Each structure stands twice: as structure tokens, then as C-alpha cells.
Short mmCIF file of C-alpha atoms in Angstrom, two decimals:
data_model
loop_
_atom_site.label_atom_id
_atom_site.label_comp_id
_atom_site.label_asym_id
_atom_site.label_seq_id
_atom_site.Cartn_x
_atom_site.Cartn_y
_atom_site.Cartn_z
CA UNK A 15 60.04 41.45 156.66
CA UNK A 16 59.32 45.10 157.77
CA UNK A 17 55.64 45.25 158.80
CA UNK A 18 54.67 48.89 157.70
CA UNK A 19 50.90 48.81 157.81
CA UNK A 20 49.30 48.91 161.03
CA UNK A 21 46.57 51.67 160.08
CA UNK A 22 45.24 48.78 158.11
CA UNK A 23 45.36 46.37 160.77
CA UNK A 24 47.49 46.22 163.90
CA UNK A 25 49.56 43.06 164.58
CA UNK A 26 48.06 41.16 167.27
CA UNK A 27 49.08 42.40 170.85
CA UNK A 28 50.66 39.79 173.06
CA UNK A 29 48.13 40.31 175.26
CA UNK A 30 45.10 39.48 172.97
CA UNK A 31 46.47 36.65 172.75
CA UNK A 32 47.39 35.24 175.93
CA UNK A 33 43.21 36.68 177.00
CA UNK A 34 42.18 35.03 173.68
CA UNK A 35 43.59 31.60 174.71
CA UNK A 36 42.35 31.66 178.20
CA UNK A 37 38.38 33.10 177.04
CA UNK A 38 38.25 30.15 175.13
CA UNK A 39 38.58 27.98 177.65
CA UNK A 40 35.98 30.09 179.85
CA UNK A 41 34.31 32.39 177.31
CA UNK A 42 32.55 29.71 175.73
CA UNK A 43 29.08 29.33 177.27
CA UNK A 44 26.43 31.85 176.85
CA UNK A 45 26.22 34.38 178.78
CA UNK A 46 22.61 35.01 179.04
CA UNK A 47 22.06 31.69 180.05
CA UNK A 48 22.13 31.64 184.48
CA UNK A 49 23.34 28.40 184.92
CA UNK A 50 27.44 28.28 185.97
CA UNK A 51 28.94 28.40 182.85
CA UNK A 52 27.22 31.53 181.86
CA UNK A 53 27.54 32.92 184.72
CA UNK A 54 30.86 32.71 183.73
CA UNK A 55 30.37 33.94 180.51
CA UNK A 56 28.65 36.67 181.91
CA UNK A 57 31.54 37.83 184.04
CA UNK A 58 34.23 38.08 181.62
CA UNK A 59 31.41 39.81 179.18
CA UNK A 60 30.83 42.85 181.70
CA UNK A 61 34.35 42.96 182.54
CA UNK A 62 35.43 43.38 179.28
CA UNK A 63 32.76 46.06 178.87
CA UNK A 64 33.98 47.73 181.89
CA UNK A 65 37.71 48.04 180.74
CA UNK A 66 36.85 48.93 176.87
CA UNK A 67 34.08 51.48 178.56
CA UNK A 68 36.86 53.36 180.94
CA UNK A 69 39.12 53.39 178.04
CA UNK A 70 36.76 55.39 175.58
CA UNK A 71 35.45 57.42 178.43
CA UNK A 72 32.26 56.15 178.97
CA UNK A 73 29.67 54.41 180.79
CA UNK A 74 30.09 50.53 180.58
CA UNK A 75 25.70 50.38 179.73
CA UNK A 76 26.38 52.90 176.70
CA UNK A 77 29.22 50.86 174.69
CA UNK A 78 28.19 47.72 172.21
CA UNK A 79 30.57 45.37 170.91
CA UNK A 80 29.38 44.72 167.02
CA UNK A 81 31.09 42.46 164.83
CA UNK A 82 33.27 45.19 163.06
CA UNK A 83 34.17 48.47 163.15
CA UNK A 84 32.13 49.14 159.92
CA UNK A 85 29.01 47.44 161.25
CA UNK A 86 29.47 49.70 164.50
CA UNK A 87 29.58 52.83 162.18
CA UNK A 88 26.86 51.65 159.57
CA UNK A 89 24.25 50.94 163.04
CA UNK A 90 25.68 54.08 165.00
CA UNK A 91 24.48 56.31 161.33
CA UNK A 92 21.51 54.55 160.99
CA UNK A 93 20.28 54.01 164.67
CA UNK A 94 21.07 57.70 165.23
CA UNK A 95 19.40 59.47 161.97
CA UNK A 96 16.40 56.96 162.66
CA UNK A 97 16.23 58.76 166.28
CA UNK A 98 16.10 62.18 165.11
CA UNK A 99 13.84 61.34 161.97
CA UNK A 100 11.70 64.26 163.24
CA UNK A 101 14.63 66.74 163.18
CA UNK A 102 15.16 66.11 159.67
CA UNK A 103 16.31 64.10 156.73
CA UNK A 104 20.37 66.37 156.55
CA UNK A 105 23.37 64.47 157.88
CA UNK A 106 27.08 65.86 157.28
CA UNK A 107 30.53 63.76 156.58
CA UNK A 108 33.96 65.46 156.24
CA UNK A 109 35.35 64.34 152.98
CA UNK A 110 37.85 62.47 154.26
CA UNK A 111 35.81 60.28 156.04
CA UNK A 112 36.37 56.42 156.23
CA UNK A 113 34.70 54.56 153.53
CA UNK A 114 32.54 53.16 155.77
CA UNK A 115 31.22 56.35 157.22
CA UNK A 116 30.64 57.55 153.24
CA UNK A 117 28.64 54.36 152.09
CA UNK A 118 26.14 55.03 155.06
CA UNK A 119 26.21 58.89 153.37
CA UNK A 120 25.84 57.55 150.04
CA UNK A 121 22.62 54.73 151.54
CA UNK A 122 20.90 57.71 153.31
CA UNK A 123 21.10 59.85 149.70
CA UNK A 124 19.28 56.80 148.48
CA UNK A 125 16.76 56.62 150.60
CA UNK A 126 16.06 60.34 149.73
CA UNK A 127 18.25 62.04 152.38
CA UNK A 128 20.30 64.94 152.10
CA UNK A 129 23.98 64.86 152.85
CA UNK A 130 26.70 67.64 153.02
CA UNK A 131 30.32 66.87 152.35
CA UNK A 132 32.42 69.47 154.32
CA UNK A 133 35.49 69.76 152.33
CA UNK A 134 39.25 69.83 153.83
CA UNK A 135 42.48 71.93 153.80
CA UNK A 136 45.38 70.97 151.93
CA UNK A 137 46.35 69.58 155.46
CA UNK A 138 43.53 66.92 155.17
CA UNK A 139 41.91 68.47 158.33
CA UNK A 140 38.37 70.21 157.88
CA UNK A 141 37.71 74.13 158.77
CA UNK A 142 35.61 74.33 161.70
CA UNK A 143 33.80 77.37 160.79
CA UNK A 144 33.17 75.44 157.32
CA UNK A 145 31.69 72.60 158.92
CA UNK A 146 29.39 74.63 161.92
CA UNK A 147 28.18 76.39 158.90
CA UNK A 148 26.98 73.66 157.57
CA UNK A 149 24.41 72.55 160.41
CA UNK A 150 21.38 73.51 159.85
CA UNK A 151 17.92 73.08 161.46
CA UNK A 152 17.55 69.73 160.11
CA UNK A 153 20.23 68.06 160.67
CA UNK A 154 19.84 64.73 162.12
CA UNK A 155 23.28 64.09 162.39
CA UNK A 156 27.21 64.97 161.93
CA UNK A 157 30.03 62.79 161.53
CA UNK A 158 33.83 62.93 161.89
CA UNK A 159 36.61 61.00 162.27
CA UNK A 160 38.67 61.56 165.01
CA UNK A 161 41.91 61.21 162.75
CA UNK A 162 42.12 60.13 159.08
CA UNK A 163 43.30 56.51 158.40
CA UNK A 164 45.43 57.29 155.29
CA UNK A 165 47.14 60.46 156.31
CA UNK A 166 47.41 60.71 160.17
CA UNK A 167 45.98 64.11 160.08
CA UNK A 168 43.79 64.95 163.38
CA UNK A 169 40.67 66.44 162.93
CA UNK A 170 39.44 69.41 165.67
CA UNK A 171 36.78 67.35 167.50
CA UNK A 172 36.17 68.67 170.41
CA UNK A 173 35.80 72.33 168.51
CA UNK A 174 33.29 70.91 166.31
CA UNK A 175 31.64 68.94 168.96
CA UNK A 176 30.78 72.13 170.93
CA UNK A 177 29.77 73.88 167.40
CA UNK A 178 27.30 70.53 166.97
CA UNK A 179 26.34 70.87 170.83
CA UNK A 180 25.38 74.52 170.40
CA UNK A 181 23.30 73.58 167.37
CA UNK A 182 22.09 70.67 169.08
CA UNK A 183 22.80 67.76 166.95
CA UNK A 184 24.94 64.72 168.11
CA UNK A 185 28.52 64.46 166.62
CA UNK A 186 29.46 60.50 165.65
CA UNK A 187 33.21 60.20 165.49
CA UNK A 188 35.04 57.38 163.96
CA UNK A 189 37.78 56.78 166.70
CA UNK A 190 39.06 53.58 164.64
CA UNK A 191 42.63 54.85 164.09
CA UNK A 192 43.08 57.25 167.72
CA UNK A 193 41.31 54.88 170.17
CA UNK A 194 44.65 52.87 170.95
CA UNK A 195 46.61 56.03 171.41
CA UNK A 196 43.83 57.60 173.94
CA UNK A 197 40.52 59.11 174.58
CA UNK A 198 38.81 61.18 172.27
CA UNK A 199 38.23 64.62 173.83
CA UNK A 200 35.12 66.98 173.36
CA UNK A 201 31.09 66.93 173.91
CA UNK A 202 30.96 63.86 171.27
CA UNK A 203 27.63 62.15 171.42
CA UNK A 204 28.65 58.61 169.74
CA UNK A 205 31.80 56.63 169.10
CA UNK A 206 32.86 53.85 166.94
CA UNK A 207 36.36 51.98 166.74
CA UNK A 208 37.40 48.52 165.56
CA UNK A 209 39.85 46.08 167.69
CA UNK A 210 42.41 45.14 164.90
CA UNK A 211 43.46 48.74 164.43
CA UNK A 212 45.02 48.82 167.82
CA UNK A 213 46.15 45.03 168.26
CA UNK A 214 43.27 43.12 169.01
CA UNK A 215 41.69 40.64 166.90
CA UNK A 216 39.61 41.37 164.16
CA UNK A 217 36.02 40.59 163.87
CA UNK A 218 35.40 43.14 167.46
CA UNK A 219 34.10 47.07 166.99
CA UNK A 220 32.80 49.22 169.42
CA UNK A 221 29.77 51.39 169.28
CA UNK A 222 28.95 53.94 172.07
CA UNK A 223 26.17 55.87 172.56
CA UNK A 224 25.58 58.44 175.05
CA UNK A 225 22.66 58.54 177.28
CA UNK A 226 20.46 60.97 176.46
CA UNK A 227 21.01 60.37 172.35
CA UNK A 228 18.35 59.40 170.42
CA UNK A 229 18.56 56.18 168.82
CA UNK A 230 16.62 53.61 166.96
CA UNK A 231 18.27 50.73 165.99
CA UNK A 232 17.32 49.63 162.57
CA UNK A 233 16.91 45.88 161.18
CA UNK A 234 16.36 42.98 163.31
CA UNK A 235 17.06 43.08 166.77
CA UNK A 236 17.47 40.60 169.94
CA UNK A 237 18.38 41.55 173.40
CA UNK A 238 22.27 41.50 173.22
CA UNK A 239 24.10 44.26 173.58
CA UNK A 240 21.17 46.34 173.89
CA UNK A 241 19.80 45.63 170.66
CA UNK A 242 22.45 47.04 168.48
CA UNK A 243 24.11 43.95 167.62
CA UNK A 244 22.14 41.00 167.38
CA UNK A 245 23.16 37.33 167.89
CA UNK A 246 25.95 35.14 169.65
CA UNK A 247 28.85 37.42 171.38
CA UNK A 248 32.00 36.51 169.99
CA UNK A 249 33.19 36.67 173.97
CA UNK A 250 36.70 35.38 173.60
CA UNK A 251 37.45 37.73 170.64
CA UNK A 252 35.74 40.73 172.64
CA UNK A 253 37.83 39.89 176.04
CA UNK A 254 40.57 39.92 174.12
CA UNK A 255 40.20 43.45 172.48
CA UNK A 256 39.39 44.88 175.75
CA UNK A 257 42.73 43.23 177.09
CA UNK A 258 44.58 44.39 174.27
CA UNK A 259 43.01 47.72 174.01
CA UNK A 260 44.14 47.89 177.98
CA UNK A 261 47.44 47.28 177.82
CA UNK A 262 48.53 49.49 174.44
CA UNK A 263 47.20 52.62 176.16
CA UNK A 264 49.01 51.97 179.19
CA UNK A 265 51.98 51.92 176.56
CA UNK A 266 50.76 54.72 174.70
CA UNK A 267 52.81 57.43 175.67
CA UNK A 268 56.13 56.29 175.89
CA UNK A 269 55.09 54.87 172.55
CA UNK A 270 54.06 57.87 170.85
CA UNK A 271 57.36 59.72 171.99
CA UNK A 272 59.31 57.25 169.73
CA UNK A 273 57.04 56.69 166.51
CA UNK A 274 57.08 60.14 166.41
CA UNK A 275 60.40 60.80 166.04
CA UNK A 276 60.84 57.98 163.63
CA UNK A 277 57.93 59.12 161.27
CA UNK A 278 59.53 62.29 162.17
CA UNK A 279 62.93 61.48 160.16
CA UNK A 280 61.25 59.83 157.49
CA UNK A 281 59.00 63.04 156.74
CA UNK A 282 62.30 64.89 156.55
CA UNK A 283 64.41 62.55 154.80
CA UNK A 284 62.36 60.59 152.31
CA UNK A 285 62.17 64.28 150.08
CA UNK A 286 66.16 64.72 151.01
CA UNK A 287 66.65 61.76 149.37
CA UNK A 288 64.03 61.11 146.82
CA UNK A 289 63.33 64.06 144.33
CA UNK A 290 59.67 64.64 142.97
CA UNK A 291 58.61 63.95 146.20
CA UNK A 292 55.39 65.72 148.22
CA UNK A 293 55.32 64.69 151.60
CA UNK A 294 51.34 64.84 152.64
CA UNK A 295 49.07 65.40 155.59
CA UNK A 296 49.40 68.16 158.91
CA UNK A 297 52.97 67.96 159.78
CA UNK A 298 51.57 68.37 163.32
CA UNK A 299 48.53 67.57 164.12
CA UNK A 300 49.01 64.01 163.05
CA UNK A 301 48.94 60.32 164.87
CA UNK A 302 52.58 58.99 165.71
CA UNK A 303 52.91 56.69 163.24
CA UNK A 304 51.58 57.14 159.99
CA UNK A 305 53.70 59.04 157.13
CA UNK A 306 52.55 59.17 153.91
CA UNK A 307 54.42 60.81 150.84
CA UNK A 308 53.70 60.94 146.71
CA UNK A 309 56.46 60.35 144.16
CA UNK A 310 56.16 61.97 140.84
CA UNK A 311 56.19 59.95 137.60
CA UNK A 312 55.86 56.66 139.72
CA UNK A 313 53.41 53.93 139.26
CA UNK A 314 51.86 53.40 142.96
CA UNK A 315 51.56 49.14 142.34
CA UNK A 316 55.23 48.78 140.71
CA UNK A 317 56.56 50.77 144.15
CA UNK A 318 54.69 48.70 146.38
CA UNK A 319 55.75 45.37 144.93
CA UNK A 320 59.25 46.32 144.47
CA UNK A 321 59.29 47.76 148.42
CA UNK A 322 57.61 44.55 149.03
CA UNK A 323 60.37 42.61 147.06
CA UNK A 324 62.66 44.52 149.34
CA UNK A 325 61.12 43.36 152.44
CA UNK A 326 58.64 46.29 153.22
CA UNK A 327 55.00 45.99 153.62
CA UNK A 328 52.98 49.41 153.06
CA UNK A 329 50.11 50.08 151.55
CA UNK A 330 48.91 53.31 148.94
CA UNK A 331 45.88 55.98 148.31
CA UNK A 332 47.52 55.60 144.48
CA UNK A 333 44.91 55.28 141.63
CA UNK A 334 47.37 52.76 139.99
CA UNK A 335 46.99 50.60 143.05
CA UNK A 336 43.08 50.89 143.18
CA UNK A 337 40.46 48.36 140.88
CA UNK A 338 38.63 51.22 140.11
CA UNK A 339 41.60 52.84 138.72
CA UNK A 340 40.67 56.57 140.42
CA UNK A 341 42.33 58.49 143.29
CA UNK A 342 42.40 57.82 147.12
CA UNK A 343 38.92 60.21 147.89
CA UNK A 344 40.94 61.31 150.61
CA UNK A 345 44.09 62.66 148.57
CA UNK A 346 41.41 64.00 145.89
CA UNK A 347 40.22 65.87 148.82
CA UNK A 348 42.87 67.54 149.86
CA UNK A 349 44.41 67.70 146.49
CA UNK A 350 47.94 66.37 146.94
CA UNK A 351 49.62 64.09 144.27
CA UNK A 352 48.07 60.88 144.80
CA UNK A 353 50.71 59.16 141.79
CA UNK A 354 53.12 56.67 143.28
CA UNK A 355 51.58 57.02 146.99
CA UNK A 356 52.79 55.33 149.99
CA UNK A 357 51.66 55.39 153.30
CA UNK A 358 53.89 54.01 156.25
CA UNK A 359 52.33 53.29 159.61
CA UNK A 360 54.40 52.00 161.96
CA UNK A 361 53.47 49.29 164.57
CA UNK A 362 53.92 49.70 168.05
CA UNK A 363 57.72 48.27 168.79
CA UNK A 364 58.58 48.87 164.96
CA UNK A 365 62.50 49.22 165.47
CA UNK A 366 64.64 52.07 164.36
CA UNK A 367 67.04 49.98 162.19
CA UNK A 368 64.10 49.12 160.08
CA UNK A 369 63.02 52.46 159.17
CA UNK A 370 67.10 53.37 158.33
CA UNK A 371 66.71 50.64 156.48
CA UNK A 372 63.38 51.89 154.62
CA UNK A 373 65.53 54.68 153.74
CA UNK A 374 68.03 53.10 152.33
CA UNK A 375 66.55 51.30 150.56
CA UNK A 376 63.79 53.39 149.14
CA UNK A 377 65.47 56.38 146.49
CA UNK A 378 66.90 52.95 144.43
CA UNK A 379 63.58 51.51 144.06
CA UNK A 380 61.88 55.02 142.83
CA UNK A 381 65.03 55.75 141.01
CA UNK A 382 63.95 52.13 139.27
CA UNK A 383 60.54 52.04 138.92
CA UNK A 384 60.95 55.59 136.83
CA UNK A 385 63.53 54.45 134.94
CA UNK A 386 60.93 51.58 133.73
CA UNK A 387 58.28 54.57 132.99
CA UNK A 388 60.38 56.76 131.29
CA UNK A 389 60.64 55.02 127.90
CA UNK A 390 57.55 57.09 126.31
CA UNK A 391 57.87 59.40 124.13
CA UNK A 392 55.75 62.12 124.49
CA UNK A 393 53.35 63.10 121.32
CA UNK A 394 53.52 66.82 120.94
CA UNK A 395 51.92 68.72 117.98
CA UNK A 396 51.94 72.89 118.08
CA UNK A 397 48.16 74.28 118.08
CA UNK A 398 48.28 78.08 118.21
CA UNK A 399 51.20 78.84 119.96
CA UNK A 400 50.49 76.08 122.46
CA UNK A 401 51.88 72.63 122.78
CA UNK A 402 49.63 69.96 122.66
CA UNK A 403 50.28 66.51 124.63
CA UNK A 404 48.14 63.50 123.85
CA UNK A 405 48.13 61.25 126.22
CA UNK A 406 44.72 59.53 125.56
CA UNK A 407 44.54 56.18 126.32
CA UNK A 408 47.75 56.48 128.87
CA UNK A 409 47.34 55.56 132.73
CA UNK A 410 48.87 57.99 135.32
CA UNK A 411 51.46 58.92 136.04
CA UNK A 412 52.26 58.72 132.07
CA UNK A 413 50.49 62.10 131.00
CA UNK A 414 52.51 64.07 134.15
CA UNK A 415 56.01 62.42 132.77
CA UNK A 416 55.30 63.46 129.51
CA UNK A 417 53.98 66.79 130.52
CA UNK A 418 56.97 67.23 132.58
CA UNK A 419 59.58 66.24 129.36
CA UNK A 420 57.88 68.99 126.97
CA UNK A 421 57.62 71.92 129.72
CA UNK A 422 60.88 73.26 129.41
CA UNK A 423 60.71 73.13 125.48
CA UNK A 424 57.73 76.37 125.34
CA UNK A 425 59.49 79.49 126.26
CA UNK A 426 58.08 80.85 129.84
CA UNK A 427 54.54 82.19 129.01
CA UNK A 428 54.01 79.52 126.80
CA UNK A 429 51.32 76.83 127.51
CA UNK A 430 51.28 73.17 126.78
CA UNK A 431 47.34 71.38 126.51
CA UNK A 432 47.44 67.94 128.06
CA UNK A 433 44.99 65.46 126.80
CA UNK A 434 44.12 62.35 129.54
CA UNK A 435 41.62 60.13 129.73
CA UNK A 436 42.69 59.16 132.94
CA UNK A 437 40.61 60.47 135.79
CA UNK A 438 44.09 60.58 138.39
CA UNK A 439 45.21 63.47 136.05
CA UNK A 440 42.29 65.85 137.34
CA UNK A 441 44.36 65.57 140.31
CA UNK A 442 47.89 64.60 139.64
CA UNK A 443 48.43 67.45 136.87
CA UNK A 444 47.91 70.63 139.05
CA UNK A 445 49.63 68.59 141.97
CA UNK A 446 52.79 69.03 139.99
CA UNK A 447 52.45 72.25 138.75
CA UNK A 448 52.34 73.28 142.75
CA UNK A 449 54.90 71.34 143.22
CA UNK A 450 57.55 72.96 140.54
CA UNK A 451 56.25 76.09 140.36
CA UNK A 452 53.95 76.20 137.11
CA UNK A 453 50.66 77.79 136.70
CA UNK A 454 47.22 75.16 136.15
CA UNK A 455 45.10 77.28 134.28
CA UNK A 456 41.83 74.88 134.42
CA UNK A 457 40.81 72.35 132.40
CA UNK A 458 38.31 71.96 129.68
CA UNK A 459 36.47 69.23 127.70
CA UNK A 460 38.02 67.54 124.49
CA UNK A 461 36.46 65.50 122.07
CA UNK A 462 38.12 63.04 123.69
CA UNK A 463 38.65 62.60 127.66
CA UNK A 464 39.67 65.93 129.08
CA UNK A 465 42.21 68.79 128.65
CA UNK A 466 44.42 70.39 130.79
CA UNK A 467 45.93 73.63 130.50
CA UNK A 468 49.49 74.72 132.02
CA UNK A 469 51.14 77.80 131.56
CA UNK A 470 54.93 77.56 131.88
CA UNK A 471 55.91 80.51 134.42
CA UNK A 472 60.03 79.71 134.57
#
């Protein structure tokens, strides 16, 4: 089995291991207590802080270890809007922005906050004049990631940093998916990251915050870890991130060489060998080892089980693979096809005959999986010179097949109406028409769902 999905969780390191095994034979007292044992306890506690604190960058007294990377980032929002209260009530988020980053957007709205969504390019990185014109003189706080977790794309800290610095308000950045591959560069003013992205074991984040930042941590509090994350250290987990975290940087750049030239040939083969295919994210700016391409007329779930029947393990932004049945927010974002999406990320030592192998294997499993979803027959009906396609009632990528099998029957000018219920088509229809060249003219409500208006230009 080919392991493909590390930006979801990293297989454990080798080295968390072998310092997860040995903490729990010394790691088990606790270490606030000053009798031997804690003492103990204590020791392997600051010297974990110590190594995790000169891998970020930081002082050792300004990093926390929290029980996730989503608690570090739902305390980090909340400790550091509660600081500047007096500033204001205005945070910003990037679009693209981990979910938990946009919850803690969404719980601030609630409590009668104001938040600003900077958009993104088609790239999936944000504008930095965009976002430094959104600060304003009550903004509490700005967040962004330091790299997004479903298309690899960097984001321009450090230029938005110093934007945020001249402004005056503290920049969070979610480091979860960069912190393994190395420091995080610019005038940031808190960080966040979670162990099990880079190899450690799950259950360990990391939240820094500089001296100088103004923070109030919210909720119940005790004195560990300065407040920020109350109750019993999970010290054998923690001295094994801070191992683990250790020992992939030092492999980081002889690492990075190689994933990128593998994701490298995949972004250049997979549409060589797979029509209908939009490869997504910067094709430079990116992490080493996260690809992620779109397949027209593809279900997203029926391409991940069959790749998974095939021995491949990745994971999708698709609506089809999604319980709530709408797109990735990240592809809606940028506004890529987000129908039959897959996202490799490679783990570190992921060997080259596996990915030849991925590529092998991959055009006959989209080659099958549209054969199974091109049995419908589109319903077409002429309403004043334009051809109308109802697909009410039809889950994408449905309504783009059959849009795609009446196109060529209007002459060029011509326009066909697509009707879809399906929220993925507000997204997935002018995707295709980018991607073979045919004009989106808008949509417009129907008395039923929505409809969506292509001109035919060849």
C-alpha cells in the first residue's frame, strides 16, 4: 500500500518512536511536582521545549504545547483578540485558511465581531496589497497560514507580516503543514503547528507567542504551560514531537530536493496522460510534496476508492467526497474544478517506483470511473435559440458531462442554459468552460435550483 497522505497526518518518524518508548519509562511523573521523579519529568519537559523552541525560531518561555494543533489555533485567536479587545472587535483570515482558523472566524462573528475574508488568486495564494488593505484601525488581529494544507501553495508571510507590523497588529500564522520543512520567516507575532503533520504523534500542537504580544487566555486556566493549556502534560507524546520535529528538519533539505522532483513529474505527467485534467495550486511557490489535480466528469469518492482498491491512499477537496455534499472552501476560493479532486502528498522516504506506479496506474481508473458516469442521457429542450439542460436533481459532475455532450450540438455563438441544483456546479461549470475554451456568461435563478449560462465560442 502506497501511503499518499501525509498533509493529513505524517507517518510516525522513527524517532518519535524510539523518544516515545523511552519518555514513558521517564516521562511519567509530574513535572511540577520537586521530588526526583519530577524532577525528571521536569527535565525532559524543558528540553523538549528547548529543541521545538530553536526549531520555530523562538524563545523556549514563548512556545506552549496544547493538545492539538486546532486547540493551539482556537487559544492563539482567542487569547490574542481578547488582548487587543481595546483595539477593536475586526480580525482578518485568508480564504483559504485551515478550517480550524475559519471556525474561530465564524465564533468571533458570533459573538458580534467583524471578520474580513481576503480572497486568493487562481494560484491559491492571497495578494498582499489585497490583504494590507484590509487592516484597518481596529483590527485586533490577522491570520495566515504559512502554506495551504490542500494545495501546497505558499503564502507571502513575511511581506504581509511587515504590512501587519507597519499597521501594528500581530500576524498569527498556521505553520501546521511548513513547520517540518523549516522556519517560518518574517516579523510574525504568533505561531501554531501540530506534531502529526510532520511525524510526530498526534494529540501534540504548538502555540507561540511572542513577547511583547498581547494576550489573554480565555476559559479556565492552571499554571501549565503558562496558562494556555491547562491540565496534565502529555510529556512522552510532547518529547517525542520535539524529537521527531528535530530530526525531519535536519533531513529537510535533502528531502525537499527529491519530493520535489517527484511531485514535479506527476504535475507534468498526470495531464499528459489523463485528459480533462486541471492541475491546481502555484506551480512554484508550493511545499515539496503535495500535488493536487481535478478530473473532469469524475466522481471524487468512486476515484478515491478505486485508487484505494489499487493500493493508493490519497485524499480529495471533491464535493462528492464531502457529507455536506459542497466544494473544498479552498478550491471554491480559488475557483479551480473541484469535481473528481485528488490531492497527493508524499511522505518523507515515499519511493520513486511508487509514484511510476501511481501513474500507471491512474489514466485506467479515470478512464473507468467515467465510463461508469457516462450512461446519462442528457435532457435538452430548445428555448429561444438556446439549449436548455436539466439537470435538477443530478449530483456533480453529472450536469458538466451532460453540458459537455450537448456543446458541440449549438453552432458557435449559440448558448446552452444549464439547470443544477447542485451547489459544486457554481464552481465546476465555469471551471470547464476555462478549461476548453467556452465563455460562462453568469448565472441566474430558476424556479428551480439555479441556471447557468454558456456561450459556445468554437
Amino acid at each position: 500500500m502506497s501511503y499518499f497522505d501525509a498533509a493529513s497526518a505524517a507517518p510516525l518518524h522513527p524517532v518519535a518512536r524510539q523518544a516515545l518508548l523511552a519518555a514513558l519509562d521517564d516521562g511519567w511523573a509530574d513535572p511540577s511536582r520537586l521530588y526526583r521523579e519530577g524532577r525528571k519529568a521536569r527535565m525532559l519537559l524543558d528540553a523538549a521545549r528547548e529543541a521545538a523552541a530553536e526549531a520555530v525560531g523562538c524563545r523556549a518561555d514563548e512556545l506552549s504545547f496544547t493538545p492539538s494543533g486546532t486547540r493551539a489555533v482556537h487559544t492563539g485567536v482567542a487569547g490574542a483578540l481578547a488582548g487587543r479587545r481595546r483595539t477593536g472587535r475586526h480580525l482578518i483570515v485568508s480564504a483559504v485558511e485551515h478550517s480550524s482558523v475559519l471556525h474561530s472566524a465564524e465564533a468571533w462573528e458570533a459573538d458580534g465581531g467583524q471578520v474580513t475574508r481576503v480572497p486568493v488568486r487562481r494560484t491559491g495564494a492571497v495578494d498582499v496589497e489585497s490583504y494590507a488593505a484590509a487592516l484597518r484601525p481596529d483590527t485586533a488581529l490577522a491570520c495566515l497560514q504559512s502554506a495551504n494544507h490542500e494545495v501546497g501553495t505558499e503564502q507571502p508571510v513575511a511581506a504581509v507580516a511587515e504590512a501587519c507590523r507597519a499597521a501594528g497588529v500581530p500576524l498569527l500564522v498556521d505553520a501546521a503543514q511548513s513547520l517540518g520543512w523549516g522556519r517560518v520567516e518574517g516579523g510574525w507575532s504568533l505561531l501554531t503547528a501540530s506534531a502529526h503533520k510532520w511525524g510526530g504523534p498526534s494529540g501534540v500542537g504548538l502555540l507561540v507567542v511572542r513577547k511583547g504580544v498581547r494576550f489573554a487566555a480565555q476559559g479556565a486556566s492552571d499554571e501549565r504551560e503558562s496558562g494556555r493549556a491547562p491540565g496534565f502534560e502529555n510529556l512522552p507524546a510532547i518529547v517525542a514531537a520535539a524529537a521527531s520535529l528535530r530530526a525531519v528538519r535536519a533531513e529537510a533539505e535533502r528531502e525537499a530536493v527529491r519530493l520535489r522532483a517527484l511531485t514535479a513529474r506527476i504535475r507534468a505527467r498526470v495531464p499528459e496522460l489523463v485528459p480533462d485534467v486541471e492541475v491546481v495550486g502555484d506551480p512554484e511557490r508550493r511545499l515539496p510534496g503535495i500535488v493536487t489535480f481535478s478530473c473532469l466528469y469524475v466522481d471524487g469518492e468512486t476515484l478515491l476508492h478505486e485508487l484505494d482498491r489499487e493500493g493508493f491512499s490519497v485524499s480529495s477537496g471533491s464535493s462528492c467526497t464531502s457529507s455536506t455534499l459542497t466544494p473544498s472552501h479552498v478550491l471554491k476560493a480559488m475557483g479551480v474544478l473541484s469535481e473528481g479532486n485528488v490531492r497527493v502528498s508524499l511522505p518523507t522516504g515515499a519511493a520513486e517506483a511508487d509514484v511510476e506506479r501511481f501513474l500507471e496506474v491512474l489514466p485506467g481508473v479515470v478512464a473507468g470511473v467515467r465510463e461508469k458516469l457516462g450512461a446519462p442521457v442528457p435532457v435538452a429542450v430548445t428555448e429561444a435559440d438556446v439549449l436548455v439542460v436539466d439537470a435538477l436533481g443530478k449530483r456533480c459532475p453529472i450536469p458538466v458531462i451532460e453540458l459537455a455532450k450537448v456543446i458541440g450540438t449549438v453552432p458557435v455563438g449559440g448558448r446552452v442554459r444549464v439547470l443544477s441544483d447542485d451547489e459544486a456546479a457554481r464552481l465546476d461549470i465555469p471551471a470547464w468552460c476555462e478549461m476548453r475554451g467556452q465563455e460562462y456568461e453568469g448565472e441566474e435563478k430558476a424556479e428551480r435550483g439555479t441556471a447557468y449560462l454558456v456561450r459556445r465560442t468554437g
